[in-house]
Structures are given as C-alpha cells and as structure tokens.
Coordinates of C-alpha atoms in Angstrom, one line a residue:
Chain P
X1 CA -3.0 -28.3 3.3
X2 CA -0.3 -25.8 4.2
X3 CA 2.4 -28.6 4.2
X4 CA 1.7 -29.4 0.6
X5 CA 4.9 -28.7 -1.3
X6 CA 5.4 -28.0 -4.9
X7 CA 6.8 -31.0 -6.7
X8 CA 10.5 -31.0 -7.4
X9 CA 10.7 -31.7 -11.1
X10 CA 14.4 -31.2 -11.6
X11 CA 17.7 -30.6 -9.9
X12 CA 20.9 -29.7 -11.7
X13 CA 23.5 -32.5 -11.4
X14 CA 26.4 -31.6 -13.7
X15 CA 28.5 -34.5 -14.9
X16 CA 32.1 -34.0 -16.1
X17 CA 33.9 -36.6 -18.1
X18 CA 37.6 -36.6 -18.7
X19 CA 38.4 -39.4 -21.1
X20 CA 41.9 -40.9 -21.6
X21 CA 41.9 -42.0 -25.2
X22 CA 44.2 -45.0 -25.9
X23 CA 45.0 -44.4 -29.6
X24 CA 46.5 -47.8 -30.5
X25 CA 49.1 -48.3 -33.2
X26 CA 47.3 -47.1 -36.3
X27 CA 45.8 -43.9 -34.7
X28 CA 49.1 -43.1 -33.0
X29 CA 50.8 -43.1 -36.4
X30 CA 47.9 -41.0 -37.9
X31 CA 48.0 -38.5 -35.1
X32 CA 51.8 -38.2 -35.1
X33 CA 51.8 -37.5 -38.8
X34 CA 49.0 -34.9 -38.4
X35 CA 51.3 -33.2 -35.9
X36 CA 53.8 -33.0 -38.8
X37 CA 51.2 -31.5 -41.1
X38 CA 50.6 -34.7 -43.1
X39 CA 47.5 -36.8 -43.8
X40 CA 48.4 -40.4 -43.8
X41 CA 46.1 -43.3 -44.5
X42 CA 46.5 -47.1 -44.6
X43 CA 45.8 -49.5 -47.4
X44 CA 44.0 -52.8 -47.1
X45 CA 46.2 -55.5 -48.6
X46 CA 43.2 -57.4 -49.8
X47 CA 40.8 -54.8 -51.4
X48 CA 43.4 -52.0 -51.9
X49 CA 41.0 -49.5 -50.3
X50 CA 42.8 -46.7 -48.4
X51 CA 41.4 -45.8 -45.0
X52 CA 41.6 -42.3 -43.4
X53 CA 41.7 -42.0 -40.4
X54 CA 43.2 -45.5 -40.3
X55 CA 42.0 -47.8 -37.6
X56 CA 44.6 -50.5 -38.2
X57 CA 42.2 -52.9 -40.1
X58 CA 39.8 -53.0 -43.0
X59 CA 36.3 -53.5 -41.6
X60 CA 35.1 -54.9 -45.0
X61 CA 37.8 -57.6 -45.3
X62 CA 38.6 -58.1 -41.7
X63 CA 42.4 -58.0 -42.2
X64 CA 45.1 -55.6 -40.8
X65 CA 46.1 -52.6 -42.8
X66 CA 49.9 -52.1 -42.8
X67 CA 51.1 -50.1 -45.8
X68 CA 50.9 -46.3 -45.1
X69 CA 49.9 -44.0 -47.9
X70 CA 50.6 -40.2 -47.6
X71 CA 47.7 -38.2 -49.1
X72 CA 47.8 -34.8 -50.5
X73 CA 45.7 -31.8 -49.3
X74 CA 43.2 -32.3 -52.1
X75 CA 39.8 -33.9 -51.6
X76 CA 36.3 -34.2 -53.2
X77 CA 32.9 -33.4 -51.6
X78 CA 31.1 -36.7 -51.4
X79 CA 28.1 -35.1 -49.7
X80 CA 27.4 -32.3 -47.2
X81 CA 24.9 -30.5 -45.1
X82 CA 24.6 -26.8 -44.1
X83 CA 24.2 -26.7 -40.3
X84 CA 21.8 -23.9 -39.1
X85 CA 20.9 -25.4 -35.7
X86 CA 22.4 -23.4 -32.8
X87 CA 24.1 -25.9 -30.4
X88 CA 25.1 -24.6 -26.9
X89 CA 28.8 -23.7 -26.6
X90 CA 29.4 -24.4 -30.3
X91 CA 32.5 -22.3 -31.3
X92 CA 31.5 -22.5 -35.0
X93 CA 28.9 -19.9 -35.9
X94 CA 26.0 -21.3 -38.0
X95 CA 25.2 -21.5 -40.9
X96 CA 28.3 -23.6 -41.7
X97 CA 28.9 -26.4 -44.1
X98 CA 30.2 -29.8 -43.0
X99 CA 31.0 -32.3 -45.7
X100 CA 31.9 -35.9 -46.1
X101 CA 35.2 -35.5 -47.9
X102 CA 37.0 -38.1 -49.9
X103 CA 40.8 -37.3 -49.9
X104 CA 42.5 -38.0 -53.2
X105 CA 43.7 -41.6 -53.1
X106 CA 41.5 -42.5 -50.2
X107 CA 38.3 -44.6 -50.3
X108 CA 36.6 -43.7 -47.1
X109 CA 35.3 -40.2 -46.4
X110 CA 35.8 -38.1 -43.3
X111 CA 33.9 -35.1 -42.0
X112 CA 35.3 -31.6 -42.1
X113 CA 34.3 -28.0 -42.5
X114 CA 34.0 -26.2 -45.9
X115 CA 34.7 -22.5 -45.9
X116 CA 35.9 -19.6 -48.1
X117 CA 32.9 -20.2 -50.3
X118 CA 29.2 -19.2 -50.6
X119 CA 27.3 -22.0 -48.9
X120 CA 24.9 -22.1 -51.8
X121 CA 27.8 -23.0 -54.2
X122 CA 28.9 -26.2 -52.4
X123 CA 28.0 -29.3 -54.3
X124 CA 28.6 -33.0 -54.5
X125 CA 31.7 -33.6 -56.7
X126 CA 33.3 -30.2 -55.8
X127 CA 37.1 -30.2 -55.5
X128 CA 38.5 -28.8 -52.3
X129 CA 41.9 -28.4 -50.5
X130 CA 42.9 -28.4 -46.9
X131 CA 43.8 -25.1 -45.3
X132 CA 46.1 -25.8 -42.3
X133 CA 46.6 -23.7 -39.3
X134 CA 50.0 -22.0 -38.7
X135 CA 52.6 -24.7 -38.0
X136 CA 53.2 -23.5 -34.4
X137 CA 49.6 -24.4 -33.6
X138 CA 49.8 -28.0 -34.8
X139 CA 48.8 -30.7 -32.3
X140 CA 47.7 -34.3 -32.5
X141 CA 44.3 -33.3 -34.0
X142 CA 42.3 -33.0 -37.2
X143 CA 41.7 -29.4 -36.1
X144 CA 45.2 -28.7 -37.5
X145 CA 43.2 -28.4 -40.7
X146 CA 41.1 -25.2 -40.2
X147 CA 38.8 -26.1 -43.0
X148 CA 38.7 -27.0 -46.7
X149 CA 38.2 -24.5 -49.5
X150 CA 37.3 -24.9 -53.1
X151 CA 39.9 -25.6 -55.7
X152 CA 39.7 -24.1 -59.2
X153 CA 39.3 -27.5 -60.8
X154 CA 36.5 -29.2 -62.7
X155 CA 34.2 -31.3 -60.5
X156 CA 34.9 -35.0 -60.1
X157 CA 32.4 -37.3 -61.9
X158 CA 30.2 -38.6 -59.0
X159 CA 30.7 -42.3 -59.8
X160 CA 34.4 -41.9 -59.4
X161 CA 34.4 -40.4 -55.9
X162 CA 36.1 -42.9 -53.6
X163 CA 36.3 -45.6 -56.2
X164 CA 39.4 -47.6 -57.0
X165 CA 41.0 -46.4 -60.3
X166 CA 40.9 -49.8 -62.0
X167 CA 37.7 -51.1 -60.4
Chain A
X1 CA 24.8 -67.4 -41.5
X2 CA 22.6 -69.8 -39.5
X3 CA 19.0 -70.1 -40.2
X4 CA 17.3 -67.9 -37.7
X5 CA 13.9 -69.6 -38.2
X6 CA 14.5 -72.3 -35.6
X7 CA 12.2 -71.0 -32.8
X8 CA 10.9 -74.0 -30.9
X9 CA 7.9 -72.3 -29.3
X10 CA 5.4 -69.8 -30.7
X11 CA 5.2 -66.5 -28.9
X12 CA 2.7 -63.6 -29.0
X13 CA 2.2 -60.2 -27.6
X14 CA -0.7 -60.2 -25.2
X15 CA -0.2 -56.9 -23.4
X16 CA 0.9 -53.4 -24.5
X17 CA 1.4 -50.4 -22.2
X18 CA 2.6 -47.0 -23.1
X19 CA 2.9 -43.6 -21.4
X20 CA 1.8 -40.4 -22.9
X21 CA 4.8 -39.0 -24.8
X22 CA 5.7 -35.4 -24.0
X23 CA 8.7 -33.0 -23.8
X24 CA 9.0 -33.4 -20.0
X25 CA 7.5 -35.8 -17.5
X26 CA 8.2 -33.7 -14.5
X27 CA 5.7 -35.6 -12.4
X28 CA 7.6 -38.9 -12.4
X29 CA 11.1 -40.2 -11.9
X30 CA 12.6 -42.6 -14.5
X31 CA 11.5 -45.4 -12.2
X32 CA 8.0 -44.1 -12.0
X33 CA 7.8 -43.7 -15.7
X34 CA 9.0 -47.2 -16.6
X35 CA 6.7 -48.6 -14.0
X36 CA 3.7 -46.7 -15.5
X37 CA 4.3 -48.4 -18.9
X38 CA 4.8 -51.8 -17.2
X39 CA 1.7 -51.5 -15.1
X40 CA -0.3 -50.6 -18.2
X41 CA 1.0 -53.6 -20.1
X42 CA 0.3 -56.0 -17.3
X43 CA -3.3 -54.6 -17.0
X44 CA -3.8 -55.0 -20.7
X45 CA -2.5 -58.6 -20.5
X46 CA -4.7 -59.2 -17.4
X47 CA -1.7 -60.5 -15.6
X48 CA 0.1 -59.5 -12.3
X49 CA 3.7 -59.0 -11.4
X50 CA 3.8 -62.5 -10.0
X51 CA 3.0 -64.0 -13.4
X52 CA 6.2 -62.6 -15.0
X53 CA 9.2 -64.9 -15.3
X54 CA 11.8 -62.5 -16.6
X55 CA 12.3 -58.8 -17.5
X56 CA 14.2 -57.4 -20.5
X57 CA 14.8 -53.7 -20.5
X58 CA 16.3 -51.3 -23.0
X59 CA 17.4 -47.7 -23.4
X60 CA 19.8 -45.7 -25.6
X61 CA 23.2 -44.4 -24.4
X62 CA 23.5 -43.6 -20.6
X63 CA 24.8 -40.2 -21.6
X64 CA 21.2 -39.2 -22.6
X65 CA 20.2 -38.9 -19.0
X66 CA 23.7 -38.8 -17.4
X67 CA 22.9 -41.9 -15.3
X68 CA 25.3 -44.8 -15.7
X69 CA 23.5 -48.1 -15.7
X70 CA 20.0 -46.9 -14.7
X71 CA 18.8 -50.5 -14.9
X72 CA 20.5 -51.1 -11.5
X73 CA 18.1 -48.9 -9.7
X74 CA 15.1 -49.9 -11.8
X75 CA 15.1 -53.5 -10.7
X76 CA 12.6 -53.0 -7.9
X77 CA 10.4 -50.6 -10.0
X78 CA 10.1 -53.4 -12.5
X79 CA 9.4 -56.2 -10.0
X80 CA 12.7 -58.0 -10.7
X81 CA 13.3 -59.1 -7.1
X82 CA 14.4 -62.7 -7.5
X83 CA 13.9 -62.7 -11.2
X84 CA 16.2 -62.5 -14.2
X85 CA 16.7 -59.0 -15.6
X86 CA 18.7 -58.1 -18.7
X87 CA 19.5 -54.9 -20.3
X88 CA 19.9 -54.6 -24.1
X89 CA 21.7 -51.7 -25.8
X90 CA 21.9 -51.1 -29.6
X91 CA 21.7 -47.3 -29.8
X92 CA 18.5 -46.0 -31.4
X93 CA 17.3 -49.5 -32.5
X94 CA 17.4 -50.6 -28.9
X95 CA 13.7 -50.7 -28.4
X96 CA 13.3 -53.1 -31.2
X97 CA 16.3 -55.3 -30.2
X98 CA 14.9 -55.4 -26.6
X99 CA 11.5 -56.7 -27.9
X100 CA 13.3 -59.3 -29.9
X101 CA 15.4 -60.5 -27.0
X102 CA 12.2 -60.8 -24.9
X103 CA 10.5 -62.7 -27.8
X104 CA 13.4 -65.1 -28.1
X105 CA 13.4 -65.6 -24.3
X106 CA 9.9 -67.1 -24.8
X107 CA 10.6 -68.8 -28.1
X108 CA 13.5 -70.6 -26.6
X109 CA 11.1 -72.3 -24.2
X110 CA 13.0 -71.1 -21.2
X111 CA 10.5 -68.6 -20.0
X112 CA 6.7 -68.5 -20.4
X113 CA 5.9 -64.9 -19.8
X114 CA 8.4 -62.0 -20.3
X115 CA 7.9 -58.4 -19.5
X116 CA 9.9 -56.0 -21.7
X117 CA 10.2 -52.3 -21.3
X118 CA 12.1 -49.5 -23.1
X119 CA 12.4 -45.8 -22.2
X120 CA 14.1 -42.5 -22.5
X121 CA 13.7 -39.4 -20.3
X122 CA 15.4 -37.0 -22.6
X123 CA 14.4 -33.9 -20.6
X124 CA 16.9 -35.0 -17.9
X125 CA 19.9 -34.2 -20.2
X126 CA 20.7 -33.1 -23.7
X127 CA 20.8 -35.8 -26.4
X128 CA 22.2 -33.3 -28.9
X129 CA 25.2 -32.8 -26.7
X130 CA 25.5 -36.5 -25.9
X131 CA 25.7 -37.2 -29.6
X132 CA 28.3 -34.5 -30.3
X133 CA 31.2 -35.7 -28.2
X134 CA 34.7 -34.8 -29.3
X135 CA 36.7 -37.6 -30.9
X136 CA 40.4 -37.4 -30.9
X137 CA 40.8 -38.4 -34.6
X138 CA 38.0 -36.3 -36.0
X139 CA 37.3 -32.5 -35.9
X140 CA 34.6 -31.5 -33.4
X141 CA 31.9 -30.1 -35.6
X142 CA 28.9 -30.1 -33.2
X143 CA 26.3 -31.3 -35.7
X144 CA 24.3 -33.9 -33.8
X145 CA 22.4 -36.7 -35.4
X146 CA 21.0 -34.5 -38.2
X147 CA 24.5 -33.5 -39.2
X148 CA 25.3 -37.2 -39.7
X149 CA 22.2 -38.1 -41.6
X150 CA 21.6 -35.0 -43.7
X151 CA 24.5 -35.7 -46.2
X152 CA 23.2 -39.3 -46.6
X153 CA 19.7 -37.9 -47.4
X154 CA 21.3 -35.4 -49.9
X155 CA 22.9 -38.3 -51.7
X156 CA 19.6 -40.2 -51.8
X157 CA 17.9 -37.1 -53.4
X158 CA 20.6 -36.9 -56.0
X159 CA 20.5 -40.5 -56.9
X160 CA 16.7 -40.9 -57.0
X161 CA 16.0 -37.6 -58.5
X162 CA 13.2 -37.2 -56.0
X163 CA 11.4 -33.8 -55.9
X164 CA 12.4 -31.7 -52.9
X165 CA 9.0 -31.7 -51.3
X166 CA 8.9 -35.5 -50.5
X167 CA 10.3 -34.9 -47.0
X168 CA 7.7 -32.2 -46.4
X169 CA 5.0 -34.6 -47.4
X170 CA 6.2 -37.3 -45.0
X171 CA 6.5 -34.8 -42.2
X172 CA 3.0 -33.5 -42.7
X173 CA 1.5 -37.0 -43.1
X174 CA 3.1 -38.4 -39.9
X175 CA 1.9 -35.5 -37.8
X176 CA -1.7 -35.9 -39.1
X177 CA -1.4 -39.5 -38.2
X178 CA -0.1 -38.5 -34.8
X179 CA -3.0 -36.3 -34.2
X180 CA -5.3 -39.4 -34.2
X181 CA -3.1 -41.0 -31.5
X182 CA -3.8 -39.5 -28.1
X183 CA -0.4 -40.7 -26.8
X184 CA 1.7 -39.0 -29.5
X185 CA 3.9 -36.1 -28.3
X186 CA 3.2 -33.7 -31.1
X187 CA -0.5 -32.9 -31.6
X188 CA -0.7 -31.0 -34.9
X189 CA -4.0 -31.9 -36.5
X190 CA -4.1 -28.8 -38.7
X191 CA -0.5 -28.9 -39.9
X192 CA 0.0 -28.0 -43.6
X193 CA 2.8 -28.7 -46.1
X194 CA 3.3 -24.9 -46.3
X195 CA 4.0 -24.8 -42.5
X196 CA 6.6 -27.6 -42.8
X197 CA 8.2 -25.9 -45.8
X198 CA 8.4 -22.6 -44.0
X199 CA 9.8 -24.0 -40.8
X200 CA 13.5 -23.1 -40.2
X201 CA 16.2 -25.2 -42.0
X202 CA 18.3 -27.1 -39.4
X203 CA 20.5 -29.3 -41.4
X204 CA 20.0 -28.6 -45.1
X205 CA 17.9 -30.3 -46.6
X206 CA 16.2 -31.0 -43.3
X207 CA 13.9 -28.5 -41.8
X208 CA 12.7 -28.2 -38.1
X209 CA 9.4 -29.8 -38.8
X210 CA 11.1 -32.6 -40.8
X211 CA 13.0 -33.8 -37.6
X212 CA 11.7 -35.8 -34.7
X213 CA 11.0 -34.1 -31.3
X214 CA 12.8 -34.9 -28.1
X215 CA 10.4 -36.8 -25.8
X216 CA 10.1 -38.5 -22.4
X217 CA 8.2 -41.7 -22.3
X218 CA 8.3 -45.5 -21.9
X219 CA 6.7 -48.5 -23.7
X220 CA 6.2 -52.0 -22.4
X221 CA 4.9 -55.3 -23.7
X222 CA 4.1 -58.7 -22.2
X223 CA 5.2 -61.6 -24.5
X224 CA 3.9 -65.1 -23.7
X225 CA 4.1 -68.6 -25.2
X226 CA 1.5 -70.3 -27.4
X227 CA -0.4 -72.1 -24.6
X228 CA -0.8 -68.9 -22.6
X229 CA -1.6 -66.7 -25.7
X230 CA -4.4 -69.1 -26.6
X231 CA -6.0 -68.4 -23.2
X232 CA -5.7 -64.6 -23.5
X233 CA -9.0 -62.7 -23.4
X234 CA -7.9 -60.2 -26.0
X235 CA -6.6 -60.9 -29.5
X236 CA -2.9 -61.8 -29.3
X237 CA -0.4 -60.4 -31.8
X238 CA 1.4 -63.6 -33.0
X239 CA 5.1 -63.1 -33.7
X240 CA 5.8 -64.5 -37.2
X241 CA 9.4 -63.5 -37.5
X242 CA 12.2 -61.5 -35.8
X243 CA 15.5 -60.4 -37.2
X244 CA 18.5 -58.3 -36.3
X245 CA 21.6 -57.3 -38.3
X246 CA 24.5 -55.0 -37.8
X247 CA 27.4 -53.6 -39.8
X248 CA 30.4 -51.5 -38.9
X249 CA 29.9 -47.7 -38.9
X250 CA 32.6 -47.1 -41.5
X251 CA 34.3 -49.2 -44.1
X252 CA 35.4 -48.5 -47.7
X253 CA 32.5 -49.0 -50.1
X254 CA 29.9 -49.0 -47.4
X255 CA 26.4 -48.3 -48.9
X256 CA 25.0 -45.7 -46.6
X257 CA 21.9 -44.7 -48.5
X258 CA 20.6 -48.3 -48.8
X259 CA 22.5 -50.2 -46.2
X260 CA 23.3 -53.9 -46.7
X261 CA 22.4 -54.8 -43.1
X262 CA 18.9 -53.4 -43.5
X263 CA 18.3 -55.3 -46.7
X264 CA 19.6 -58.5 -45.1
X265 CA 17.5 -58.0 -42.0
X266 CA 14.4 -57.5 -44.0
X267 CA 15.1 -60.5 -46.2
X268 CA 15.5 -62.7 -43.1
X269 CA 12.3 -61.5 -41.3
X270 CA 10.3 -61.8 -44.5
X271 CA 11.5 -65.4 -45.1
X272 CA 10.5 -66.4 -41.6
X273 CA 7.0 -64.8 -42.0
X274 CA 6.5 -66.1 -45.5
X275 CA 6.4 -62.7 -47.1
X276 CA 7.5 -62.5 -50.7
X277 CA 5.8 -59.2 -51.6
X278 CA 5.9 -56.8 -48.6
X279 CA 3.8 -54.1 -50.2
X280 CA 0.9 -56.6 -50.8
X281 CA 1.3 -58.9 -47.8
X282 CA 2.0 -56.3 -45.1
X283 CA -1.1 -54.3 -44.2
X284 CA 0.6 -51.5 -42.3
X285 CA 4.1 -50.8 -40.9
X286 CA 5.6 -48.9 -38.1
X287 CA 9.0 -47.9 -39.4
X288 CA 11.8 -45.9 -37.7
X289 CA 11.7 -42.6 -39.5
X290 CA 13.3 -39.9 -37.3
X291 CA 13.9 -37.6 -40.3
X292 CA 11.3 -37.2 -43.0
X293 CA 13.4 -38.5 -45.9
X294 CA 14.0 -41.8 -44.2
X295 CA 10.5 -42.9 -45.3
X296 CA 11.3 -43.1 -49.0
X297 CA 14.8 -44.4 -48.2
X298 CA 13.4 -47.3 -46.1
X299 CA 10.6 -48.0 -48.5
X300 CA 13.4 -49.0 -50.9
X301 CA 15.7 -50.7 -48.3
X302 CA 12.8 -52.8 -47.0
X303 CA 11.6 -53.8 -50.5
X304 CA 8.3 -52.0 -50.6
X305 CA 9.6 -50.2 -53.7
X306 CA 12.4 -50.7 -56.2
X307 CA 15.6 -48.7 -55.6
X308 CA 15.0 -45.1 -56.6
X309 CA 11.2 -45.4 -56.6
X310 CA 10.3 -45.2 -52.8
X311 CA 9.5 -41.5 -53.0
X312 CA 6.8 -42.2 -55.6
X313 CA 4.8 -44.3 -53.1
X314 CA 5.0 -41.5 -50.6
X315 CA 3.8 -38.9 -53.1
X316 CA 1.0 -41.2 -54.3
X317 CA -0.3 -41.4 -50.7
X318 CA 0.3 -45.2 -50.5
X319 CA 1.7 -44.7 -46.9
X320 CA -1.0 -42.3 -45.7
X321 CA -3.8 -43.6 -43.5
X322 CA -6.0 -40.5 -43.9
X323 CA -5.7 -40.6 -47.7
X324 CA -6.7 -44.3 -47.7
X325 CA -3.3 -45.6 -48.9
X326 CA -3.0 -49.4 -49.2
X327 CA 0.1 -49.6 -47.0
X328 CA 0.0 -47.0 -44.2
X329 CA 3.4 -46.3 -42.7
X330 CA 3.5 -45.0 -39.1
X331 CA -0.3 -44.7 -38.4
X332 CA 0.7 -43.8 -34.8
X333 CA 2.5 -40.7 -36.0
X334 CA 5.9 -42.5 -35.8
X335 CA 9.2 -41.2 -34.5
X336 CA 8.4 -37.9 -36.2
X337 CA 5.6 -37.4 -33.6
X338 CA 7.1 -39.0 -30.5
X339 CA 10.8 -39.7 -29.8
X340 CA 11.8 -41.0 -26.4
X341 CA 14.9 -42.5 -28.2
X342 CA 15.4 -45.7 -26.3
X343 CA 11.6 -46.5 -26.4
X344 CA 11.1 -45.4 -30.0
X345 CA 12.0 -48.8 -31.5
X346 CA 9.7 -50.6 -29.0
X347 CA 6.9 -48.2 -29.8
X348 CA 7.2 -49.3 -33.4
X349 CA 7.0 -52.9 -32.5
X350 CA 4.2 -52.4 -30.0
X351 CA 2.1 -50.3 -32.4
X352 CA 2.5 -53.0 -35.0
X353 CA 1.1 -55.4 -32.5
X354 CA -1.7 -53.1 -31.5
X355 CA -2.7 -52.8 -35.2
X356 CA -3.2 -56.5 -35.6
X357 CA -4.9 -56.7 -32.2
X358 CA -7.3 -54.1 -33.4
X359 CA -6.5 -51.8 -30.4
X360 CA -5.5 -48.6 -32.2
X361 CA -8.7 -46.6 -32.0
X362 CA -8.7 -43.5 -34.2
X363 CA -5.4 -44.5 -35.9
X364 CA -6.5 -48.1 -36.5
X365 CA -5.8 -49.4 -40.0
X366 CA -9.0 -51.1 -41.1
X367 CA -8.6 -54.9 -41.2
X368 CA -4.9 -54.9 -40.4
X369 CA -3.9 -58.6 -40.1
X370 CA -0.2 -58.5 -40.7
X371 CA 2.1 -55.6 -39.6
X372 CA 5.8 -54.8 -39.5
X373 CA 7.8 -53.1 -36.7
X374 CA 11.2 -51.7 -37.5
X375 CA 14.0 -49.9 -35.8
X376 CA 17.5 -48.7 -36.7
X377 CA 20.3 -47.2 -34.8
X378 CA 23.9 -46.0 -34.6
X379 CA 25.2 -44.7 -37.9
X380 CA 22.3 -46.6 -39.6
X381 CA 24.2 -49.8 -38.7
X382 CA 21.9 -51.7 -36.2
X383 CA 18.6 -53.1 -37.5
X384 CA 15.8 -54.9 -35.7
X385 CA 12.5 -56.0 -37.3
X386 CA 9.5 -58.1 -36.6
X387 CA 6.4 -59.2 -38.3
X388 CA 3.2 -59.8 -36.3
X389 CA -0.1 -61.2 -37.3
X390 CA -3.6 -61.6 -35.9
X391 CA -3.5 -65.1 -37.3
X392 CA -1.7 -67.9 -35.5
X393 CA 1.1 -69.4 -37.7
X394 CA 0.5 -72.9 -39.0

C-alpha cells in the first residue's frame, strides 16, 4: 500500500483579531481620566456603591450611575493569587501576584499587579498604593498604573473591605 | 419569577454516547468527533437518525478552536438536513444548558425525540490564550481561568478555616474515580496525596494536579417523551427537574464564594424534584469541579452542607466512591479527570443519567436511584442543573 499517506492531524491556521472597542459614555470618562492620572468611579444613586471601572449602571440595582467619584491611589487587597504558570508571550515574569483590589471609597474590586514586596508577605486586608508610570507614558489604559505596592499602614479589618461606611 | 415546574410532558434520557477524552484527537475532525458521540448515543437508544426530530448543540467560546460558528458546518455531520438545529452558548456551563434546552424541547410537547451534543476540541487552539484577551479597561495580566478563580478559593479558605490539604484530597479522589472510568482523560490509578502536594504550584493555592486537564471530546444524549421512554429497552433516566440561573459577572456586594445564582438554581431544581435534603435524597452527583477546592465550595452552595462546613464532608470521605461515602461526587472522575470545556457540563448531566440507568460499570454507585448533574460557567455566573431518577415521577 505505497499510496497510503500519513494522516494529517493538524495544520497551522493563525487567526488575527483587531477589535475596535466602543467605550460608551462611562468608560470614555473613566479612560479619559486615567489619561490624566486619575482613578474615577461612579456612584449608584440607589445603593450608594461606587463602581470602578464604571460601566454606566449598577448591575445590582439596574439604574444608571451618574455621580463621579475621584478615588485616591490607596486600596486594600480583597484577595489574590500568586501566578506561577508560564503563559506564552506573557511580558510579566512569573511568579507574580495579581490581586482583587478594593480602592478606598469603592465597592467593587478590580484586578492589578502587586509588586515591591516579598510574594509570601501579601495578605488579605493588606493596604497598598498605586505606582503610576512616568506621566509622558500615560495612555487610555489601566497599565498607566505599573503596579500596587504595600503601604506602611495597619491592615484593614476584613469585614470592612468594600463595605459602605454606615451599612 | 415564574414557576418553572410547568412542564407538560415527561421526558427521559434513553441514550448516552461519549467519546474517549484525551489531549488530542488527531484522528478525527470536529465533525467526526461530534458524530462519533451522536452515533454512540443513537446506538444506545436503539434509534436511527431518521427517528430524531431536532438537534440541540453546544460548545464554549468559538475562540477555543478559532472557528467562528462551527455549528454551520456540523449540520450534516449531525443529520440536521431538513430538521431544526439550535446552538446554545453559556460559557463553561454550556453542556448543561444545552441538555436542558433539549429536555425542554421535549417537555414542551413540540418534539418527541431530540438529539443533543456538546463538544470541545481544545487541541486545535489554546484556551488559556482565549481566556486571557486584553480588555481596554483592565490591565492585561495573562492569568487565565485559574487566575480568576484562585483568589475566590483563597477567600473560601479564609472564611471556612478549612485545612490546606482539602484541595489535595479532592484532586486525588477524583483521579482515583477517573481511573475506574475507561473514557476519562487522565488515568492515574496510583495517584497519591503526596504527588498532588508536590506538583508545581500554578496559581497559589492551586497546584498543577488540582487543576483540570485540557481535553478533546464530545458527549451526546437522546431525550424522548414519556410514551417513547416507556417503550425503551434499557432503563430510562427520568428527568425530575431542570433549572438555569445567571447573574452579572460584577456588581457591588456580589457574593463570589457562594454565588446567589447557584443557590437559587439549586433551590429551584430541588423543588421540582421534591428534594428537601440533598445529602440524603441524592445518591450521587456529577458536579462541575474544574479546580479541586470547588468541591467543598459547591457542597455548601448546593446545600449538601452548611456554609463553612463543606470541606468536612470531603475530608470525611462522604464524596468518595472508593471509600464508600454515602454521597459520591464525580464518580466518573469529573472535570478534574476530563475537560473538553464545552462538553464538560453535558458529561456531568449524562453521567448522572448513566448512574440511575445502572450503566456506569466500574464507577457505578451501588443502587443509585436519584442523581444530580451540575454545570457552571463564565465568572461563576451561569448555572445549569438537573435531577434524574430511575423511577418515573408520579
């Protein structure tokens, strides 16, 4: 059976995707303020929770969020993981810490890097601050913040993370 | 919320077909792979393609294989010429949602026999990459699904005070279960807790052996109405209840460790099936556990244990088939042993059906009469569950 061919079990077929992201009103405001070195959230008029990044509405109450709230550079670690897995083309060298961070005055966490600390010292409740890139590198991206690093402050009690002050 | 328990017609699973799950099925295309599962399900049901009234298909995001709308070219492989075909998509829970759509097709009385198939051929692309796309409003951290779920697991451990080896125990148990299932991808009959503990950390606190593999495979079922199920040669798996729930990925105050949508979905499906005490009334369960710690977390979410106590059932061996536990979870080896993502939910539903049909061979739970199938997906925001029984409902 000389004609018998080996089975073709795979052919490379690369796919490229260039995506044009339509930001919408709330994200446009958020990205524009990031470009100015500011973190700005939006407050729900009903439950008073502050969203960052804001999406223009509160998914819990189903109402538009209008009032903008400028947040400081300070945040608390709500939870985290240490990433060891090597992922192709990842510019960040493992092991690195990614954390769910609750910015002061906000009530929904976002993910970012934690650095300038021994990975083993990162803990839930740890206080951290944003380290921004040099101003000339700022674009419309959360990457304007290089990473968060520990603050010399006592940990936040865990049941207060992301909770309304008077709740 | 409307009462979901309005089904007019009883439905039952009368045929199940699966492929062997493995890293790469280089011998078949996607079309060949889904057809293999479908042909197996038809043979099990002792039916032919002509008997099928409609086909419901499911898979996870198109990015997983890089083929947009694969269902378009699978219509002929699944015998859909001149028949209704529908695709379902709810991320990782899709296999469960697809089975439920097929079941409700029959329960509605519109179709008598429905074929449902779910699949993933992960070897054709890179799911880790597909799950790590840059978002304009978020830093690109390249962490994949484990990077999303590991912080939630860490918070579960903190709240419950669970000892750190609970995940290791689940990972070992499910692989021993999987070694009794010839279709399972990972075959690790001699695995030890030491091996799991020594495997490389991927996303602290999750180790390599505490995470699911990446698999190729497909699963299919034939679901028919009461009249036809009564005539089936083999034992039917009667569908006692089906439920789906969803919630947004993010909102202030969202409970990520014990999600509301999961609790509501379980309450709904239990109500339909007349279950008031899942631990006692459910003989075994196939629950979507892609990372070891999700077993204790879902034991609590699904009401098998009080909040904060799920890990104790795991540690006592309650969920272990080989240790004689009274409520084995994932006797097939679960998602931790085989994970063709789009099919994983349907495998849970199908394995639950096979248990009550008595078709599970070496991983059969003795005298299993009532079983639960469960799937979750997205940012733990989509849920699909069903309860099946060897006994026909009143």
